PDB file of C-alpha atoms in Angstrom:
ATOM      1  CA  MET R   1       0.000   0.000   0.000  1.00 97.00           C
ATOM      2  CA  LEU R   2       1.051   3.582  -0.621  1.00 98.00           C
ATOM      3  CA  VAL R   3       0.920   6.136   2.195  1.00 98.00           C
ATOM      4  CA  LYS R   4      -2.132   7.857   0.722  1.00 98.00           C
ATOM      5  CA  GLN R   5      -3.930   4.501   0.427  1.00 98.00           C
ATOM      6  CA  ILE R   6      -3.364   3.832   4.123  1.00 99.00           C
ATOM      7  CA  PHE R   7      -4.849   7.207   4.993  1.00 99.00           C
ATOM      8  CA  GLU R   8      -7.805   6.579   2.681  1.00 98.00           C
ATOM      9  CA  LEU R   9      -8.369   3.243   4.435  1.00 99.00           C
ATOM     10  CA  ALA R  10      -8.417   5.012   7.814  1.00 99.00           C
ATOM     11  CA  VAL R  11     -10.903   7.601   6.549  1.00 98.00           C
ATOM     12  CA  ASN R  12     -13.209   4.982   5.040  1.00 98.00           C
ATOM     13  CA  MET R  13     -13.163   2.890   8.221  1.00 99.00           C
ATOM     14  CA  ALA R  14     -13.950   5.988  10.279  1.00 98.00           C
ATOM     15  CA  LYS R  15     -16.794   7.118   8.030  1.00 98.00           C
ATOM     16  CA  SER R  16     -18.427   3.686   8.253  1.00 98.00           C
ATOM     17  CA  VAL R  17     -18.819   4.078  12.043  1.00 98.00           C
ATOM     18  CA  ASP R  18     -19.079   7.860  12.344  1.00 97.00           C
ATOM     19  CA  PRO R  19     -21.675   8.936  14.960  1.00 95.00           C
ATOM     20  CA  ARG R  20     -23.223  11.321  12.417  1.00 95.00           C
ATOM     21  CA  GLY R  21     -24.059   8.505  10.000  1.00 95.00           C
ATOM     22  CA  ALA R  22     -23.638   8.614   6.224  1.00 96.00           C
ATOM     23  CA  GLN R  23     -26.277  11.327   5.794  1.00 96.00           C
ATOM     24  CA  GLY R  24     -24.727  13.492   8.492  1.00 96.00           C
ATOM     25  CA  ILE R  25     -21.319  13.271   6.826  1.00 96.00           C
ATOM     26  CA  LYS R  26     -22.850  14.060   3.442  1.00 97.00           C
ATOM     27  CA  GLU R  27     -24.515  17.165   4.866  1.00 96.00           C
ATOM     28  CA  TYR R  28     -21.303  18.240   6.611  1.00 95.00           C
ATOM     29  CA  LEU R  29     -19.239  17.951   3.414  1.00 96.00           C
ATOM     30  CA  ALA R  30     -21.951  19.783   1.468  1.00 97.00           C
ATOM     31  CA  ASP R  31     -21.712  22.658   3.957  1.00 95.00           C
ATOM     32  CA  VAL R  32     -17.919  22.732   3.577  1.00 95.00           C
ATOM     33  CA  LYS R  33     -18.244  22.829  -0.222  1.00 96.00           C
ATOM     34  CA  LYS R  34     -20.771  25.646   0.029  1.00 96.00           C
ATOM     35  CA  GLU R  35     -18.365  27.568   2.277  1.00 94.00           C
ATOM     36  CA  HIS R  36     -15.560  26.995  -0.248  1.00 95.00           C
ATOM     37  CA  ASP R  37     -17.606  27.939  -3.292  1.00 95.00           C
ATOM     38  CA  LYS R  38     -18.814  31.184  -1.718  1.00 95.00           C
ATOM     39  CA  SER R  39     -15.266  32.217  -0.795  1.00 94.00           C
ATOM     40  CA  SER R  40     -13.315  34.819  -2.718  1.00 95.00           C
ATOM     41  CA  SER R  41     -10.388  33.761  -4.900  1.00 94.00           C
ATOM     42  CA  GLU R  42      -7.997  34.994  -2.235  1.00 96.00           C
ATOM     43  CA  ALA R  43      -9.811  33.069   0.526  1.00 95.00           C
ATOM     44  CA  LYS R  44      -9.780  29.912  -1.598  1.00 94.00           C
ATOM     45  CA  SER R  45      -5.989  30.126  -1.852  1.00 95.00           C
ATOM     46  CA  TYR R  46      -5.837  29.611   1.929  1.00 94.00           C
ATOM     47  CA  PHE R  47      -8.609  27.016   2.128  1.00 94.00           C
ATOM     48  CA  ASN R  48      -7.608  23.535   3.306  1.00 92.00           C
ATOM     49  CA  ALA R  49      -8.751  21.596   0.230  1.00 92.00           C
ATOM     50  CA  GLU R  50      -8.675  18.277   2.121  1.00 92.00           C
ATOM     51  CA  ARG R  51     -11.773  19.443   3.997  1.00 93.00           C
ATOM     52  CA  LEU R  52     -13.695  18.908   0.754  1.00 95.00           C
ATOM     53  CA  ASP R  53     -12.738  15.220   0.685  1.00 95.00           C
ATOM     54  CA  HIS R  54     -13.292  14.027   4.254  1.00 96.00           C
ATOM     55  CA  PRO R  55     -14.629  15.348   7.588  1.00 97.00           C
ATOM     56  CA  TYR R  56     -11.483  14.750   9.674  1.00 98.00           C
ATOM     57  CA  SER R  57      -9.527  18.001   9.610  1.00 96.00           C
ATOM     58  CA  ASP R  58      -7.358  16.905  12.561  1.00 97.00           C
ATOM     59  CA  SER R  59      -5.776  14.086  10.543  1.00 98.00           C
ATOM     60  CA  GLY R  60      -3.766  13.747   7.365  1.00 98.00           C
ATOM     61  CA  VAL R  61      -0.630  12.828   5.463  1.00 98.00           C
ATOM     62  CA  HIS R  62       2.007  15.390   6.443  1.00 98.00           C
ATOM     63  CA  PHE R  63       4.940  14.220   4.344  1.00 98.00           C
ATOM     64  CA  SER R  64       5.084  11.548   1.669  1.00 98.00           C
ATOM     65  CA  ASP R  65       7.325  10.802  -1.290  1.00 96.00           C
ATOM     66  CA  ASP R  66       4.193   9.436  -3.038  1.00 94.00           C
ATOM     67  CA  LYS R  67       5.999   6.334  -4.264  1.00 96.00           C
ATOM     68  CA  THR R  68       7.063   4.210  -1.288  1.00 97.00           C
ATOM     69  CA  VAL R  69       5.253   0.902  -0.985  1.00 98.00           C
ATOM     70  CA  VAL R  70       4.766   0.591   2.765  1.00 99.00           C
ATOM     71  CA  LYS R  71       6.017  -2.668   4.233  1.00 99.00           C
ATOM     72  CA  ARG R  72       6.732  -1.540   7.796  1.00 99.00           C
ATOM     73  CA  VAL R  73       5.242   1.252   9.918  1.00 99.00           C
ATOM     74  CA  LEU R  74       6.443   2.818  13.152  1.00 99.00           C
ATOM     75  CA  ALA R  75       3.195   3.559  14.978  1.00 99.00           C
ATOM     76  CA  GLY R  76       2.672   5.572  18.145  1.00 99.00           C
ATOM     77  CA  ILE R  77       0.166   7.648  20.055  1.00 98.00           C
ATOM     78  CA  ASP R  78       2.389  10.716  20.372  1.00 98.00           C
ATOM     79  CA  ILE R  79       4.919  11.432  17.650  1.00 98.00           C
ATOM     80  CA  ASP R  80       7.556  14.120  18.012  1.00 97.00           C
ATOM     81  CA  GLY R  81      11.110  14.653  16.824  1.00 97.00           C
ATOM     82  CA  SER R  82      12.349  11.678  18.841  1.00 97.00           C
ATOM     83  CA  GLU R  83      10.198   9.238  16.884  1.00 98.00           C
ATOM     84  CA  ILE R  84      11.227  10.809  13.565  1.00 98.00           C
ATOM     85  CA  LEU R  85      14.883  10.314  14.535  1.00 98.00           C
ATOM     86  CA  LEU R  86      14.078   6.795  15.727  1.00 98.00           C
ATOM     87  CA  ALA R  87      12.581   5.938  12.345  1.00 99.00           C
ATOM     88  CA  SER R  88      15.653   7.310  10.592  1.00 98.00           C
ATOM     89  CA  GLN R  89      17.992   5.388  12.896  1.00 98.00           C
ATOM     90  CA  LEU R  90      16.096   2.117  12.536  1.00 98.00           C
ATOM     91  CA  SER R  91      16.218   2.476   8.752  1.00 98.00           C
ATOM     92  CA  GLU R  92      19.969   3.116   8.864  1.00 97.00           C
ATOM     93  CA  ARG R  93      20.445   0.013  11.027  1.00 98.00           C
ATOM     94  CA  GLY R  94      18.642  -2.259   8.593  1.00 97.00           C
ATOM     95  CA  LYS R  95      15.087  -2.189   9.944  1.00 98.00           C
ATOM     96  CA  LYS R  96      13.610   0.046   7.264  1.00 98.00           C
ATOM     97  CA  ILE R  97      10.680   2.182   8.370  1.00 99.00           C
ATOM     98  CA  ASP R  98       8.502   3.194   5.438  1.00 99.00           C
ATOM     99  CA  LEU R  99       6.000   5.296   7.373  1.00 99.00           C
ATOM    100  CA  VAL R 100       5.600   6.869  10.799  1.00 99.00           C
ATOM    101  CA  MET R 101       1.969   6.816  11.942  1.00 99.00           C
ATOM    102  CA  GLY R 102       0.881   8.959  14.861  1.00 99.00           C
ATOM    103  CA  HIS R 103      -2.461   9.328  16.573  1.00 98.00           C
ATOM    104  CA  HIS R 104      -2.533  12.830  18.004  1.00 98.00           C
ATOM    105  CA  PRO R 105      -2.798  15.765  15.596  1.00 98.00           C
ATOM    106  CA  LEU R 106       0.257  17.148  13.818  1.00 98.00           C
ATOM    107  CA  GLY R 107       0.856  20.070  11.480  1.00 97.00           C
ATOM    108  CA  ARG R 108      -2.281  21.422   9.825  1.00 96.00           C
ATOM    109  CA  GLY R 109      -4.210  18.690  11.624  1.00 96.00           C
ATOM    110  CA  LEU R 110      -3.251  20.249  14.964  1.00 97.00           C
ATOM    111  CA  ALA R 111      -4.070  23.755  13.759  1.00 96.00           C
ATOM    112  CA  ASP R 112      -7.493  22.490  12.638  1.00 95.00           C
ATOM    113  CA  LEU R 113      -8.277  20.257  15.640  1.00 96.00           C
ATOM    114  CA  HIS R 114     -11.344  22.310  16.570  1.00 95.00           C
ATOM    115  CA  GLY R 115     -12.748  21.663  13.094  1.00 94.00           C
ATOM    116  CA  VAL R 116     -13.917  18.174  14.052  1.00 95.00           C
ATOM    117  CA  MET R 117     -15.697  19.171  17.255  1.00 95.00           C
ATOM    118  CA  ASP R 118     -19.034  19.899  15.599  1.00 93.00           C
ATOM    119  CA  MET R 119     -19.466  16.102  15.516  1.00 94.00           C
ATOM    120  CA  GLN R 120     -20.233  16.262  19.231  1.00 94.00           C
ATOM    121  CA  VAL R 121     -23.502  18.080  18.557  1.00 94.00           C
ATOM    122  CA  ALA R 122     -24.846  14.952  16.853  1.00 93.00           C
ATOM    123  CA  MET R 123     -23.586  12.768  19.703  1.00 93.00           C
ATOM    124  CA  PHE R 124     -25.271  14.873  22.383  1.00 93.00           C
ATOM    125  CA  GLU R 125     -28.481  15.080  20.365  1.00 93.00           C
ATOM    126  CA  GLN R 126     -28.512  11.270  20.172  1.00 92.00           C
ATOM    127  CA  ALA R 127     -28.075  11.205  23.961  1.00 92.00           C
ATOM    128  CA  GLY R 128     -31.233  13.285  24.390  1.00 92.00           C
ATOM    129  CA  VAL R 129     -29.937  16.858  24.548  1.00 93.00           C
ATOM    130  CA  PRO R 130     -31.985  19.186  22.297  1.00 94.00           C
ATOM    131  CA  VAL R 131     -29.918  20.145  19.268  1.00 95.00           C
ATOM    132  CA  HIS R 132     -30.194  23.898  19.916  1.00 95.00           C
ATOM    133  CA  VAL R 133     -28.780  23.415  23.422  1.00 94.00           C
ATOM    134  CA  ALA R 134     -25.914  21.233  22.179  1.00 93.00           C
ATOM    135  CA  GLU R 135     -25.064  23.672  19.381  1.00 94.00           C
ATOM    136  CA  LYS R 136     -24.969  26.725  21.634  1.00 93.00           C
ATOM    137  CA  MET R 137     -22.850  24.999  24.256  1.00 90.00           C
ATOM    138  CA  MET R 138     -20.377  23.631  21.710  1.00 93.00           C
ATOM    139  CA  GLU R 139     -20.106  26.897  19.781  1.00 93.00           C
ATOM    140  CA  GLU R 140     -18.048  28.726  22.408  1.00 91.00           C
ATOM    141  CA  ARG R 141     -16.032  25.625  23.317  1.00 93.00           C
ATOM    142  CA  ILE R 142     -14.985  25.183  19.675  1.00 94.00           C
ATOM    143  CA  LYS R 143     -13.797  28.800  19.593  1.00 95.00           C
ATOM    144  CA  GLU R 144     -11.961  28.296  22.893  1.00 94.00           C
ATOM    145  CA  VAL R 145     -10.062  25.266  21.561  1.00 95.00           C
ATOM    146  CA  GLY R 146      -9.239  27.130  18.354  1.00 96.00           C
ATOM    147  CA  ARG R 147      -7.746  30.000  20.382  1.00 97.00           C
ATOM    148  CA  SER R 148      -5.736  27.655  22.593  1.00 96.00           C
ATOM    149  CA  ILE R 149      -4.033  25.794  19.740  1.00 95.00           C
ATOM    150  CA  HIS R 150      -3.425  28.811  17.493  1.00 96.00           C
ATOM    151  CA  PRO R 151      -0.021  29.839  18.973  1.00 96.00           C
ATOM    152  CA  ILE R 152       1.449  26.304  18.966  1.00 96.00           C
ATOM    153  CA  ASN R 153       4.441  25.484  16.728  1.00 97.00           C
ATOM    154  CA  HIS R 154       2.374  23.194  14.493  1.00 97.00           C
ATOM    155  CA  TYR R 155       4.995  22.363  11.867  1.00 97.00           C
ATOM    156  CA  GLN R 156       8.154  21.684  13.884  1.00 97.00           C
ATOM    157  CA  ILE R 157       7.819  17.898  13.576  1.00 98.00           C
ATOM    158  CA  ILE R 158       6.670  18.099   9.952  1.00 98.00           C
ATOM    159  CA  ASP R 159       9.808  20.045   9.038  1.00 98.00           C
ATOM    160  CA  MET R 160      11.968  17.398  10.680  1.00 98.00           C
ATOM    161  CA  ALA R 161      10.222  14.586   8.791  1.00 98.00           C
ATOM    162  CA  ARG R 162      10.638  16.486   5.519  1.00 98.00           C
ATOM    163  CA  LEU R 163      14.358  17.089   6.064  1.00 98.00           C
ATOM    164  CA  LEU R 164      14.985  13.439   6.957  1.00 98.00           C
ATOM    165  CA  LYS R 165      12.577  12.258   4.239  1.00 98.00           C
ATOM    166  CA  VAL R 166      10.489  10.258   6.704  1.00 98.00           C
ATOM    167  CA  ASN R 167       6.922   9.631   5.530  1.00 99.00           C
ATOM    168  CA  LEU R 168       4.540  10.869   8.212  1.00 99.00           C
ATOM    169  CA  MET R 169       0.790  10.800   8.838  1.00 99.00           C
ATOM    170  CA  ASN R 170      -1.640  10.884  11.748  1.00 99.00           C
ATOM    171  CA  THR R 171      -5.138   9.540  12.344  1.00 99.00           C
ATOM    172  CA  HIS R 172      -6.841  11.248  15.280  1.00 98.00           C
ATOM    173  CA  THR R 173     -10.623  11.364  14.908  1.00 98.00           C
ATOM    174  CA  PRO R 174     -10.617   8.416  12.447  1.00 98.00           C
ATOM    175  CA  THR R 175      -9.251   6.024  15.073  1.00 98.00           C
ATOM    176  CA  ASP R 176     -11.216   7.703  17.875  1.00 98.00           C
ATOM    177  CA  ASN R 177     -14.318   6.812  15.856  1.00 98.00           C
ATOM    178  CA  LEU R 178     -13.116   3.211  15.776  1.00 98.00           C
ATOM    179  CA  VAL R 179     -12.681   2.917  19.544  1.00 98.00           C
ATOM    180  CA  ASN R 180     -16.023   4.654  20.123  1.00 97.00           C
ATOM    181  CA  ASN R 181     -17.793   2.120  17.901  1.00 97.00           C
ATOM    182  CA  PHE R 182     -15.874  -0.850  19.345  1.00 98.00           C
ATOM    183  CA  LEU R 183     -16.804   0.048  22.916  1.00 98.00           C
ATOM    184  CA  MET R 184     -20.457   0.721  22.098  1.00 95.00           C
ATOM    185  CA  LYS R 185     -20.780  -2.706  20.488  1.00 97.00           C
ATOM    186  CA  PHE R 186     -18.789  -4.440  23.213  1.00 97.00           C
ATOM    187  CA  LEU R 187     -20.696  -2.837  26.078  1.00 95.00           C
ATOM    188  CA  SER R 188     -24.109  -3.311  24.462  1.00 92.00           C
ATOM    189  CA  LYS R 189     -23.629  -7.070  24.794  1.00 94.00           C
ATOM    190  CA  LYS R 190     -23.040  -6.815  28.542  1.00 94.00           C
ATOM    191  CA  LYS R 191     -25.613  -6.759  31.310  1.00 93.00           C
ATOM    192  CA  LEU R 192     -24.280  -3.773  33.214  1.00 96.00           C
ATOM    193  CA  ARG R 193     -26.198  -2.700  36.302  1.00 97.00           C
ATOM    194  CA  THR R 194     -23.629  -0.749  38.298  1.00 97.00           C
ATOM    195  CA  VAL R 195     -20.663   1.495  37.641  1.00 97.00           C
ATOM    196  CA  GLY R 196     -18.503  -1.281  39.071  1.00 97.00           C
ATOM    197  CA  ASP R 197     -19.881  -3.673  36.442  1.00 97.00           C
ATOM    198  CA  PHE R 198     -18.837  -1.156  33.795  1.00 97.00           C
ATOM    199  CA  LEU R 199     -15.282  -0.908  35.130  1.00 97.00           C
ATOM    200  CA  ASP R 200     -15.028  -4.704  35.261  1.00 97.00           C
ATOM    201  CA  ALA R 201     -16.193  -4.922  31.644  1.00 98.00           C
ATOM    202  CA  LEU R 202     -13.497  -2.499  30.492  1.00 98.00           C
ATOM    203  CA  LEU R 203     -10.885  -4.680  32.163  1.00 98.00           C
ATOM    204  CA  GLU R 204     -11.837  -7.569  29.899  1.00 98.00           C
ATOM    205  CA  ILE R 205     -10.174  -5.623  27.069  1.00 98.00           C
ATOM    206  CA  PRO R 206      -6.391  -6.214  26.745  1.00 98.00           C
ATOM    207  CA  GLU R 207      -5.438  -2.563  26.219  1.00 99.00           C
ATOM    208  CA  TYR R 208      -7.116  -1.567  29.488  1.00 98.00           C
ATOM    209  CA  GLN R 209      -5.556  -4.518  31.303  1.00 98.00           C
ATOM    210  CA  GLU R 210      -2.084  -3.432  30.215  1.00 98.00           C
ATOM    211  CA  ALA R 211      -2.815   0.197  31.048  1.00 98.00           C
ATOM    212  CA  LYS R 212      -3.771  -0.853  34.575  1.00 98.00           C
ATOM    213  CA  ARG R 213      -0.497  -2.760  34.889  1.00 98.00           C
ATOM    214  CA  ARG R 214       1.233   0.453  33.854  1.00 97.00           C
ATOM    215  CA  GLY R 215      -0.655   2.488  36.459  1.00 97.00           C
ATOM    216  CA  ALA R 216      -3.092   4.222  34.106  1.00 96.00           C
ATOM    217  CA  GLY R 217      -6.055   1.870  33.896  1.00 96.00           C
ATOM    218  CA  PRO R 218      -9.768   2.643  34.132  1.00 97.00           C
ATOM    219  CA  ASN R 219     -10.778   4.566  37.231  1.00 95.00           C
ATOM    220  CA  LEU R 220     -13.781   6.224  38.814  1.00 95.00           C
ATOM    221  CA  LEU R 221     -13.513  10.013  39.213  1.00 91.00           C
ATOM    222  CA  SER R 222     -16.961  10.507  40.690  1.00 89.00           C
ATOM    223  CA  GLY R 223     -19.550   8.124  42.047  1.00 90.00           C
ATOM    224  CA  ASN R 224     -19.402   4.773  43.766  1.00 93.00           C
ATOM    225  CA  PRO R 225     -18.781   1.344  42.222  1.00 96.00           C
ATOM    226  CA  LYS R 226     -22.138   0.293  43.688  1.00 96.00           C
ATOM    227  CA  SER R 227     -23.960   3.220  42.058  1.00 95.00           C
ATOM    228  CA  ARG R 228     -26.435   2.288  39.345  1.00 96.00           C
ATOM    229  CA  LEU R 229     -24.971   2.887  35.903  1.00 96.00           C
ATOM    230  CA  GLY R 230     -28.141   4.294  34.344  1.00 95.00           C
ATOM    231  CA  LYS R 231     -27.920   5.726  30.851  1.00 95.00           C
ATOM    232  CA  PHE R 232     -24.324   6.428  29.853  1.00 95.00           C
ATOM    233  CA  ILE R 233     -22.594   8.388  27.120  1.00 94.00           C
ATOM    234  CA  LEU R 234     -19.148   7.756  25.641  1.00 95.00           C
ATOM    235  CA  GLU R 235     -16.812  10.724  25.180  1.00 92.00           C
ATOM    236  CA  MET R 236     -14.334   8.942  22.926  1.00 93.00           C
ATOM    237  CA  THR R 237     -14.414  10.970  19.718  1.00 93.00           C
ATOM    238  CA  GLY R 238     -15.063  14.476  18.475  1.00 92.00           C
ATOM    239  CA  GLY R 239     -11.672  16.143  18.923  1.00 90.00           C
ATOM    240  CA  THR R 240     -11.457  16.866  22.642  1.00 90.00           C
ATOM    241  CA  ASN R 241     -13.604  17.417  25.739  1.00 87.00           C
ATOM    242  CA  PRO R 242     -16.850  19.398  25.423  1.00 88.00           C
ATOM    243  CA  SER R 243     -17.836  22.529  27.303  1.00 85.00           C
ATOM    244  CA  ASP R 244     -17.987  22.106  31.085  1.00 88.00           C
ATOM    245  CA  ALA R 245     -21.548  23.440  30.911  1.00 86.00           C
ATOM    246  CA  MET R 246     -22.595  20.412  28.866  1.00 89.00           C
ATOM    247  CA  TYR R 247     -22.613  18.208  31.964  1.00 90.00           C
ATOM    248  CA  GLU R 248     -25.545  20.052  33.496  1.00 90.00           C
ATOM    249  CA  ALA R 249     -27.506  19.498  30.279  1.00 92.00           C
ATOM    250  CA  LEU R 250     -26.579  15.819  30.119  1.00 92.00           C
ATOM    251  CA  SER R 251     -27.755  15.280  33.693  1.00 93.00           C
ATOM    252  CA  ARG R 252     -30.963  17.209  33.041  1.00 93.00           C
ATOM    253  CA  TYR R 253     -31.792  15.170  29.939  1.00 93.00           C
ATOM    254  CA  GLY R 254     -31.312  11.727  31.448  1.00 93.00           C
ATOM    255  CA  ILE R 255     -27.627  10.788  31.394  1.00 95.00           C
ATOM    256  CA  SER R 256     -26.331   9.207  34.614  1.00 95.00           C
ATOM    257  CA  THR R 257     -22.763   8.229  33.689  1.00 95.00           C
ATOM    258  CA  ILE R 258     -20.046   9.904  31.612  1.00 94.00           C
ATOM    259  CA  VAL R 259     -17.361   7.632  30.153  1.00 95.00           C
ATOM    260  CA  GLY R 260     -14.328   9.433  28.761  1.00 92.00           C
ATOM    261  CA  MET R 261     -10.651   9.040  27.995  1.00 93.00           C
ATOM    262  CA  HIS R 262      -9.679  11.977  30.209  1.00 92.00           C
ATOM    263  CA  MET R 263     -11.298  14.964  31.908  1.00 87.00           C
ATOM    264  CA  LYS R 264      -9.959  18.303  33.118  1.00 85.00           C
ATOM    265  CA  GLU R 265     -10.495  19.221  36.753  1.00 89.00           C
ATOM    266  CA  SER R 266     -13.011  21.993  36.068  1.00 87.00           C
ATOM    267  CA  ALA R 267     -15.159  19.570  34.066  1.00 83.00           C
ATOM    268  CA  ARG R 268     -14.945  16.962  36.821  1.00 86.00           C
ATOM    269  CA  GLY R 269     -16.182  19.530  39.317  1.00 87.00           C
ATOM    270  CA  LYS R 270     -19.108  20.519  37.105  1.00 87.00           C
ATOM    271  CA  ALA R 271     -20.079  16.896  36.399  1.00 86.00           C
ATOM    272  CA  ASN R 272     -19.849  16.045  40.087  1.00 86.00           C
ATOM    273  CA  GLU R 273     -21.975  19.073  40.946  1.00 89.00           C
ATOM    274  CA  HIS R 274     -24.756  17.590  38.834  1.00 90.00           C
ATOM    275  CA  HIS R 275     -24.476  14.134  40.422  1.00 90.00           C
ATOM    276  CA  LEU R 276     -23.020  12.342  37.391  1.00 94.00           C
ATOM    277  CA  ASN R 277     -20.913   9.220  37.671  1.00 94.00           C
ATOM    278  CA  ILE R 278     -17.593   9.757  35.886  1.00 94.00           C
ATOM    279  CA  VAL R 279     -15.643   6.799  34.513  1.00 96.00           C
ATOM    280  CA  ILE R 280     -12.246   7.538  32.982  1.00 96.00           C
ATOM    281  CA  ALA R 281     -11.398   4.593  30.763  1.00 96.00           C
ATOM    282  CA  GLY R 282      -7.856   5.812  30.224  1.00 96.00           C
ATOM    283  CA  HIS R 283      -6.271   8.008  27.577  1.00 96.00           C
ATOM    284  CA  MET R 284      -3.395   5.935  26.180  1.00 97.00           C
ATOM    285  CA  ALA R 285      -5.376   2.695  26.448  1.00 98.00           C
ATOM    286  CA  SER R 286      -8.370   4.089  24.556  1.00 98.00           C
ATOM    287  CA  ASP R 287      -6.221   5.735  21.897  1.00 98.00           C
ATOM    288  CA  SER R 288      -4.268   2.482  21.542  1.00 99.00           C
ATOM    289  CA  LEU R 289      -7.447   0.463  21.059  1.00 99.00           C
ATOM    290  CA  GLY R 290      -8.560   2.735  18.236  1.00 98.00           C
ATOM    291  CA  MET R 291      -5.141   2.679  16.582  1.00 99.00           C
ATOM    292  CA  ASN R 292      -4.935  -1.101  16.924  1.00 99.00           C
ATOM    293  CA  LEU R 293      -8.167  -1.588  15.009  1.00 99.00           C
ATOM    294  CA  LEU R 294      -6.625   0.283  12.064  1.00 99.00           C
ATOM    295  CA  LEU R 295      -3.195  -1.316  12.431  1.00 99.00           C
ATOM    296  CA  ASP R 296      -4.788  -4.768  12.372  1.00 99.00           C
ATOM    297  CA  GLU R 297      -6.074  -4.010   8.869  1.00 99.00           C
ATOM    298  CA  LEU R 298      -2.527  -3.134   7.806  1.00 99.00           C
ATOM    299  CA  GLU R 299      -1.217  -6.306   9.425  1.00 98.00           C
ATOM    300  CA  LYS R 300      -3.742  -8.325   7.418  1.00 98.00           C
ATOM    301  CA  LYS R 301      -2.185  -6.836   4.284  1.00 98.00           C
ATOM    302  CA  GLY R 302       1.274  -8.019   5.317  1.00 98.00           C
ATOM    303  CA  ILE R 303       2.540  -4.733   6.757  1.00 99.00           C
ATOM    304  CA  ASP R 304       4.822  -5.041   9.793  1.00 98.00           C
ATOM    305  CA  VAL R 305       3.855  -2.845  12.766  1.00 99.00           C
ATOM    306  CA  VAL R 306       6.528  -1.521  15.139  1.00 99.00           C
ATOM    307  CA  PRO R 307       4.910   0.115  18.206  1.00 99.00           C
ATOM    308  CA  CYS R 308       6.382   3.210  19.853  1.00 98.00           C
ATOM    309  CA  GLY R 309       5.307   6.498  21.411  1.00 97.00           C
ATOM    310  CA  GLY R 310       3.067   5.032  24.112  1.00 97.00           C
ATOM    311  CA  LEU R 311       1.094   2.701  21.842  1.00 99.00           C
ATOM    312  CA  ILE R 312      -0.119  -0.420  23.659  1.00 99.00           C
ATOM    313  CA  ARG R 313      -0.042  -2.743  20.664  1.00 99.00           C
ATOM    314  CA  VAL R 314      -2.570  -5.575  20.786  1.00 98.00           C
ATOM    315  CA  SER R 315      -3.175  -7.504  17.579  1.00 98.00           C
ATOM    316  CA  ARG R 316      -6.548  -9.137  17.018  1.00 97.00           C
ATOM    317  CA  VAL R 317      -5.573 -10.629  13.672  1.00 96.00           C
ATOM    318  CA  GLY R 318      -6.446 -14.296  13.533  1.00 86.00           C
ATOM    319  CA  LYS R 319      -8.086 -14.241  16.967  1.00 74.00           C
ATOM    320  CA  LYS R 320     -11.711 -14.967  17.762  1.00 64.00           C
ATOM    321  CA  LYS R 321     -13.688 -11.826  18.523  1.00 52.00           C
TER     322      LYS R 321
END
């Protein structure tokens, strides 16, 4: 496979399980095209054309020679200059790395992280929050995230990859979609009555088992293991955490338990104030699970996967589900 084909595979897998559904994605892309078409010639020269092709602005191919047939990937959750150097060194020492694959946003994908957050409106609407409430609450949060990432040195790692000629891509929301879908299907088959039952179910999954061995497994931020689970919502995809104010709305409209990868302290306080149970599945474990589901598809095609950068690599190829 070529680098661009691997990214296209990730996008197609993500779209097939996107919380917005096929129609929601179609409408989103139509809105982007309308925005593009109405722009001036000057504005179009700055427009990220990839937004016309897929709804995952926080992900992309950042450097590629467009000709390498990928036989081995170095895959990690966080990729920085160290992993780019590692790939170069491994190649020099006879273990050729054809592509570095990261999870968290890089380059233009980092600059445009807030562009994927509108997805959360659909997720909260599905959970029972009226769409006008979800939209208003997400609107300011999206702006806040955009402001916070604007001053970051987005292209430092991209420049390093370009100079060393290391092919580089990342898949953030695409693989977050995969873990979100995996957990929904997995948990829907369980008879979960309490929050403790939920935590036990997570620990049946190898990535969460290993994370617990490493000291970062699933934990309960608010509530009691004996508390009834009630209706729960997964916060596994959609860029990053929602507005703190969203937790009041979720509690009001029937959600009892929040399940996320991570949560800032101010959000924990707000969720606790509104009597929500808070389960933190674990950041690296959840990101690893999503990445693994994509990497397994590469493994099936004969591509060797070398884990790095915090990735808890678990292969499900050839194993019973």
